[in-house]
Coordinates of C-alpha atoms and ligand atoms in Angstrom, one line a residue:
M1 CA 93.8 111.8 75.4
N2 CA 92.9 108.1 75.0
A3 CA 90.7 106.0 77.3
T4 CA 93.5 103.7 78.6
Q5 CA 95.5 106.9 79.5
E6 CA 92.6 108.4 81.4
Q7 CA 92.3 105.2 83.4
L8 CA 95.8 105.1 84.2
N9 CA 96.0 108.6 85.1
R10 CA 92.9 108.0 87.8
L11 CA 94.8 104.9 89.1
L12 CA 97.7 107.2 89.5
S13 CA 95.9 109.7 91.4
G14 CA 95.1 107.1 94.0
A15 CA 91.5 106.1 92.7
T16 CA 90.2 102.6 93.6
P17 CA 89.1 101.1 90.5
S18 CA 86.3 98.6 90.0
A19 CA 87.0 94.9 89.1
S20 CA 85.3 95.7 85.7
E21 CA 87.5 98.5 85.2
L22 CA 90.6 96.6 85.7
A23 CA 89.1 93.7 83.7
S24 CA 88.9 95.9 80.8
L25 CA 92.7 97.1 81.5
L26 CA 93.6 93.6 81.5
K27 CA 92.4 93.1 78.3
A28 CA 94.5 96.0 76.6
Q29 CA 96.2 95.1 73.3
G30 CA 98.8 97.0 71.5
K31 CA 99.6 100.6 72.3
A32 CA 97.0 100.6 75.4
R33 CA 99.0 97.6 76.8
D34 CA 102.3 99.3 76.4
L35 CA 101.1 102.3 78.0
I36 CA 100.3 100.2 80.8
Y37 CA 103.5 98.9 81.1
T38 CA 105.1 102.1 80.7
A39 CA 102.9 103.4 83.5
A40 CA 104.3 101.1 85.8
D41 CA 107.8 101.1 84.6
D42 CA 107.9 104.9 85.2
L43 CA 106.1 104.7 88.7
R44 CA 108.6 101.6 89.9
R45 CA 111.5 104.1 89.1
K46 CA 109.9 107.1 90.7
T47 CA 108.8 105.2 93.9
M48 CA 111.5 102.5 94.2
G49 CA 114.4 103.5 92.1
D50 CA 116.4 101.5 89.7
A51 CA 118.1 99.4 92.4
V52 CA 116.8 95.6 92.3
Y53 CA 117.0 93.9 95.6
L54 CA 118.3 90.5 95.8
R55 CA 116.7 87.8 98.0
G56 CA 118.3 84.4 97.6
I57 CA 115.8 81.7 98.1
I58 CA 116.8 78.5 99.9
E59 CA 114.3 75.6 99.0
F60 CA 115.4 73.8 102.4
S61 CA 112.9 70.9 102.4
N62 CA 110.5 69.5 99.9
V63 CA 108.4 67.5 102.5
C64 CA 104.9 68.6 102.6
K65 CA 102.0 67.3 104.2
N66 CA 99.4 69.0 101.8
N67 CA 97.9 68.0 98.7
C68 CA 97.5 71.0 96.9
W69 CA 96.0 70.5 93.5
Y70 CA 98.5 72.7 91.2
C71 CA 101.9 71.9 93.3
G72 CA 104.5 69.4 92.1
I73 CA 105.6 68.6 95.7
R74 CA 102.1 67.8 97.3
C75 CA 102.3 64.8 99.5
D76 CA 100.5 62.4 97.1
N77 CA 103.3 62.8 94.3
D78 CA 105.4 59.7 94.6
N79 CA 107.5 60.8 91.6
V80 CA 109.7 63.1 93.9
A81 CA 112.3 62.0 96.0
R82 CA 112.2 63.9 99.5
Y83 CA 114.8 66.3 101.2
R84 CA 115.6 68.0 104.1
M85 CA 118.6 70.2 104.1
A86 CA 120.7 69.9 107.6
T87 CA 120.7 73.0 109.6
G88 CA 124.5 73.5 109.4
E89 CA 124.0 73.1 105.5
I90 CA 121.2 75.9 105.2
V91 CA 123.4 78.1 107.4
E92 CA 126.3 77.5 105.0
T93 CA 124.1 78.3 102.1
A94 CA 122.9 81.8 103.8
K95 CA 126.6 82.6 104.0
N96 CA 126.9 82.2 100.4
A97 CA 124.0 84.1 99.5
K98 CA 125.5 86.9 101.3
L99 CA 128.9 86.7 99.2
W100 CA 126.7 86.5 96.0
G101 CA 125.1 89.9 97.1
C102 CA 121.9 89.1 98.7
G103 CA 120.6 91.2 101.5
T104 CA 118.0 88.8 102.1
V105 CA 117.6 85.0 102.4
V106 CA 114.2 83.5 101.9
L107 CA 113.6 80.0 103.7
Q108 CA 111.0 78.0 101.7
S109 CA 109.8 74.7 102.4
G110 CA 106.7 72.3 102.1
E111 CA 104.5 72.4 105.0
D112 CA 107.2 70.2 106.6
T113 CA 106.3 69.5 110.3
Y114 CA 109.7 68.2 111.1
F115 CA 110.8 72.0 111.0
T116 CA 108.9 72.8 114.2
A117 CA 108.8 76.3 115.4
D118 CA 111.6 75.3 117.9
I119 CA 113.6 74.0 115.1
L120 CA 113.0 77.0 112.9
C121 CA 114.0 79.3 115.7
G122 CA 117.2 77.7 116.3
L123 CA 118.1 78.1 112.5
L124 CA 116.8 82.2 112.7
R125 CA 118.9 82.8 115.5
R126 CA 122.0 81.0 113.8
I127 CA 121.4 82.8 110.6
K128 CA 120.9 86.3 112.0
D129 CA 124.2 85.7 114.0
E130 CA 126.4 84.4 111.6
T131 CA 125.2 86.6 108.3
G132 CA 123.1 89.6 109.8
L133 CA 120.9 89.1 106.6
A134 CA 117.2 89.6 106.7
V135 CA 115.4 86.4 106.8
T136 CA 112.0 85.9 105.2
L137 CA 110.2 82.3 106.2
S138 CA 107.9 81.0 103.4
V139 CA 106.8 77.8 105.2
G140 CA 103.1 77.8 105.0
V141 CA 100.3 78.4 107.6
R142 CA 101.3 78.5 111.5
T143 CA 99.6 79.2 114.6
R144 CA 99.9 82.8 116.0
G145 CA 101.7 81.4 118.9
E146 CA 104.4 79.8 116.4
L147 CA 104.6 83.3 114.5
A148 CA 105.3 85.1 117.6
Q149 CA 108.0 82.8 118.6
M150 CA 109.6 82.9 115.4
K151 CA 109.6 86.8 115.3
A152 CA 111.3 86.9 118.6
A153 CA 113.9 84.7 117.3
G154 CA 114.7 87.5 114.6
C155 CA 112.7 86.6 111.8
D156 CA 112.0 89.9 109.7
R157 CA 109.4 89.0 107.1
Y158 CA 107.1 86.3 106.0
L159 CA 105.5 84.9 102.7
L160 CA 102.3 83.3 102.3
R161 CA 99.9 83.8 99.2
F162 CA 96.6 83.8 99.5
E163 CA 96.8 82.1 95.9
T164 CA 93.2 83.4 94.9
T165 CA 90.3 85.4 96.4
S166 CA 87.6 82.9 95.1
N167 CA 86.5 80.9 98.0
A168 CA 85.3 78.2 96.1
L169 CA 88.4 77.7 94.0
F170 CA 90.4 78.2 96.9
S171 CA 88.6 75.3 98.6
A172 CA 88.5 73.2 95.5
I173 CA 92.3 73.3 95.0
H174 CA 93.4 73.1 98.7
P175 CA 91.8 70.0 100.2
D176 CA 93.7 70.6 103.5
E177 CA 93.1 74.5 104.1
S178 CA 90.6 77.3 104.2
F179 CA 90.9 80.8 102.6
E180 CA 89.7 82.1 106.0
H181 CA 92.5 80.5 107.8
R182 CA 95.1 81.6 105.5
V183 CA 93.7 85.3 105.6
Q184 CA 93.9 85.3 109.5
C185 CA 97.6 83.9 109.5
L186 CA 98.3 87.1 107.5
T187 CA 96.6 89.2 109.7
D188 CA 98.5 87.6 112.7
L189 CA 101.6 88.3 110.8
R190 CA 100.9 92.2 110.5
D191 CA 99.8 92.1 114.2
L192 CA 102.9 90.6 115.1
G193 CA 105.1 93.0 113.2
Y194 CA 106.3 91.2 110.4
Q195 CA 107.0 92.5 107.1
V196 CA 104.2 90.8 105.1
G197 CA 104.4 89.3 101.6
S198 CA 101.5 87.5 99.8
G199 CA 100.0 87.3 96.1
F200 CA 98.4 84.8 94.2
M201 CA 98.8 82.7 91.0
I202 CA 97.7 84.2 88.0
G203 CA 95.2 82.2 85.5
L204 CA 94.3 79.3 87.7
P205 CA 92.0 76.8 85.9
G206 CA 88.6 78.4 86.2
S207 CA 89.7 81.7 86.6
T208 CA 88.4 84.9 84.8
L209 CA 89.8 88.1 84.2
E210 CA 87.3 89.4 86.5
M211 CA 88.6 86.9 89.4
I212 CA 92.3 88.5 88.5
A213 CA 90.6 91.7 88.9
H214 CA 89.6 90.8 92.4
D215 CA 92.7 89.5 93.4
I216 CA 94.6 92.2 92.3
L217 CA 92.1 94.5 94.6
F218 CA 92.4 92.2 97.2
A219 CA 96.3 92.1 97.5
T220 CA 96.1 96.1 97.4
R221 CA 93.6 96.1 100.3
L222 CA 95.9 93.9 102.3
K223 CA 98.4 96.8 102.0
L224 CA 101.2 94.3 101.8
D225 CA 105.1 95.0 102.2
M226 CA 105.5 92.5 99.4
I227 CA 103.4 91.3 96.6
G228 CA 104.5 88.2 94.6
C229 CA 102.4 86.8 91.8
G230 CA 103.2 84.5 89.0
P231 CA 101.7 82.4 86.2
F232 CA 100.2 79.2 87.3
L233 CA 102.0 76.5 85.4
S234 CA 100.3 73.1 85.0
H235 CA 102.2 70.3 86.4
P236 CA 102.0 66.9 85.1
D237 CA 101.8 65.0 88.5
T238 CA 99.1 66.7 89.8
P239 CA 95.2 67.0 89.4
L240 CA 95.4 70.2 87.4
A241 CA 97.6 68.5 84.8
E242 CA 97.3 69.6 81.1
K243 CA 95.6 72.7 82.0
P244 CA 96.6 75.3 79.4
L245 CA 98.0 78.8 79.8
I246 CA 96.0 82.0 79.4
E247 CA 96.0 82.4 75.9
D248 CA 96.9 86.3 75.8
R249 CA 100.3 85.8 77.8
S250 CA 100.1 89.5 78.4
V251 CA 97.9 89.2 81.1
Y252 CA 100.4 87.7 83.2
Y253 CA 102.5 90.8 82.8
K254 CA 99.6 93.3 82.7
T255 CA 98.6 91.8 86.3
I256 CA 102.1 92.9 87.6
A257 CA 102.0 96.3 86.2
L258 CA 98.6 97.0 87.7
L259 CA 99.6 95.9 90.9
R260 CA 102.4 98.4 90.9
L261 CA 100.1 101.2 89.7
L262 CA 97.8 100.3 92.7
N263 CA 100.7 99.6 95.1
P264 CA 103.4 102.4 94.6
T265 CA 105.7 101.5 97.3
A266 CA 105.1 97.8 97.8
H267 CA 108.3 95.3 97.0
I268 CA 107.2 93.5 93.7
P269 CA 109.4 90.6 93.0
A270 CA 110.1 89.3 89.4
T271 CA 108.9 85.8 90.4
T272 CA 110.9 82.8 89.2
A273 CA 107.6 81.3 87.1
F274 CA 107.9 84.0 84.9
D275 CA 111.1 82.4 83.6
A276 CA 109.1 79.1 83.2
L277 CA 106.9 81.0 80.8
E278 CA 109.4 82.5 78.7
P279 CA 113.1 82.4 79.0
D280 CA 113.4 86.5 79.6
G281 CA 110.1 86.4 81.7
R282 CA 111.6 87.7 84.7
N283 CA 113.7 90.4 82.8
L284 CA 110.6 91.5 81.2
V285 CA 108.6 91.9 84.4
L286 CA 111.6 93.9 85.7
T287 CA 110.9 96.5 83.2
R288 CA 106.8 96.4 83.7
G289 CA 106.7 97.1 87.6
A290 CA 109.0 94.7 89.4
N291 CA 112.0 95.8 91.6
V292 CA 113.0 92.4 93.4
F293 CA 114.9 89.3 92.2
M294 CA 114.8 86.2 93.9
P295 CA 118.0 84.1 92.8
N296 CA 117.8 80.6 93.8
V297 CA 120.6 79.8 95.9
T298 CA 119.7 76.5 96.9
P299 CA 122.5 74.0 96.5
G300 CA 122.4 72.2 93.1
K301 CA 122.0 68.7 94.1
Y302 CA 118.5 69.6 95.4
R303 CA 117.0 71.9 92.6
R304 CA 115.1 68.9 90.5
L305 CA 113.4 68.1 93.6
Y306 CA 111.8 71.3 94.1
Q307 CA 109.8 71.5 91.2
L308 CA 106.5 73.2 92.2
Y309 CA 105.8 73.5 88.4
P310 CA 107.5 72.2 85.3
N311 CA 110.2 74.0 83.2
K312 CA 111.6 75.7 86.6
P313 CA 114.8 77.5 85.7
C314 CA 118.3 77.0 87.3
V315 CA 117.8 73.4 88.1
D316 CA 121.2 72.5 86.3
E317 CA 122.9 75.6 87.9
D318 CA 124.2 76.2 91.2
G319 CA 124.1 79.6 93.4
A320 CA 127.2 81.1 92.1
A321 CA 126.1 80.5 88.4
C322 CA 122.8 82.4 89.3
A323 CA 124.2 85.0 91.2
L324 CA 126.7 85.8 88.1
C325 CA 123.5 85.4 85.7
V326 CA 121.5 87.9 87.8
R327 CA 124.5 90.4 87.6
G328 CA 124.5 89.9 83.8
R329 CA 120.5 90.2 83.6
L330 CA 120.5 93.7 85.6
A331 CA 123.3 95.1 84.0
S332 CA 121.6 94.6 80.3
L333 CA 118.5 96.3 82.0
G334 CA 120.8 99.1 83.3
R335 CA 119.6 98.4 86.8
E336 CA 121.7 98.0 89.9
I337 CA 121.8 96.0 92.8
G338 CA 120.4 97.0 95.9
A339 CA 122.4 97.5 98.9
G340 CA 121.4 96.2 102.5
P341 CA 118.4 94.2 103.2
G342 CA 115.9 96.3 101.2
H343 CA 113.1 96.4 104.0
S344 CA 109.9 97.7 103.4
V345 CA 109.4 101.1 102.7
R346 CA 105.9 101.2 103.1
E347 CA 104.4 103.8 105.8
P348 CA 103.5 101.7 109.0
Ligands
LIG1 N1 102.4 77.1 89.0 C1 102.8 78.3 89.6 N2 102.9 78.4 90.9 C2 102.7 77.5 91.7 N3 103.1 77.3 93.1 C3 103.0 76.3 93.6 N4 102.6 75.4 92.5 C4 102.4 76.1 91.2 C5 102.3 76.0 90.1 N5 101.9 74.8 89.5 C6 103.4 78.7 93.9 C7 102.4 78.9 94.9 C8 103.1 78.8 95.9 C9 104.3 79.3 95.8 C10 105.3 78.9 96.9 O1 104.5 78.6 94.5 O2 101.6 80.2 94.7 O3 102.4 80.0 97.0
LIG2 FE1 119.7 81.2 87.6 FE2 120.0 82.9 85.7 S1 119.1 83.2 87.4 S2 120.9 80.9 85.8

């Protein structure tokens, strides 16, 4: 048996690899690389099945008080017109998401102080009452008190990426935040009974394969219900303009595959940023470990205004178009749409 297959077998038997072992797998090329993809796809089929859960994402506000160096909607970017969707419009969008086959809506925004916990609670209650969908919030760092309030209002899940485990890199690119604070928020979410999603950007400027390996290990140690990662894509209106992609594009995919191998029962989405990398990026990730798809259900008129990174797909589409597109994509992969909310299947 070859060396890569032996390494993969160790992972499959539940062994925790060292960072340098993972980094060597991230370097794999040719047949060795394909073995990683196949092992991840086989494991995904065994643990999560062929159903792909649809989480409709509603980008309900692009107002943000923060200045993260990578992000296109950072507050200092004057080239974006800012918008906030009204509560009624968000609820209508959630109803559409349900019609289009989503079992979950993900409410995402910048760190917008207008949307206080009270306002978000009103919104959560209406969406739960009027659609019964599972609801995920992705609205940045909040206090434990606010998180408790939103859980009580019916929120099921929360997404908050840690972005990188390098403290130095985290501080350099997040002028308004600290790594400890984010991790504290993740701990609070878990304590409060949320299903927790987190993850990181792959290939931030200055990161190495060793650092990506540490990110993979950290995400694994958090025992997340959902792990969302995508390539870092340089946005022209940010301090990280013109930073290159990782030369070996397969590193992005191997990262997802290794996350699957280390987290057999986590939900892993084929994140939108993979489609910005290449047109069938999200399809490819679904065959390399992922089991979740997050169609954009945001009303078309807002989509151009929510470009965290360039080449974001679907900005000229509307929710119905994406819903149709997803069906075609899954059919071409021989996968079906998951019924119901697609809650966490992780042991509590
Ligand atoms: N490239 C890739 N991903 C990005 N995000 C924000 N900006 C970028 C970028 N330029 C990701 C972050 C954030 C999520 C909502 O979007 O990881 O947590
Ligand atoms: Fe939006 Fe394909 S998912 S057009």
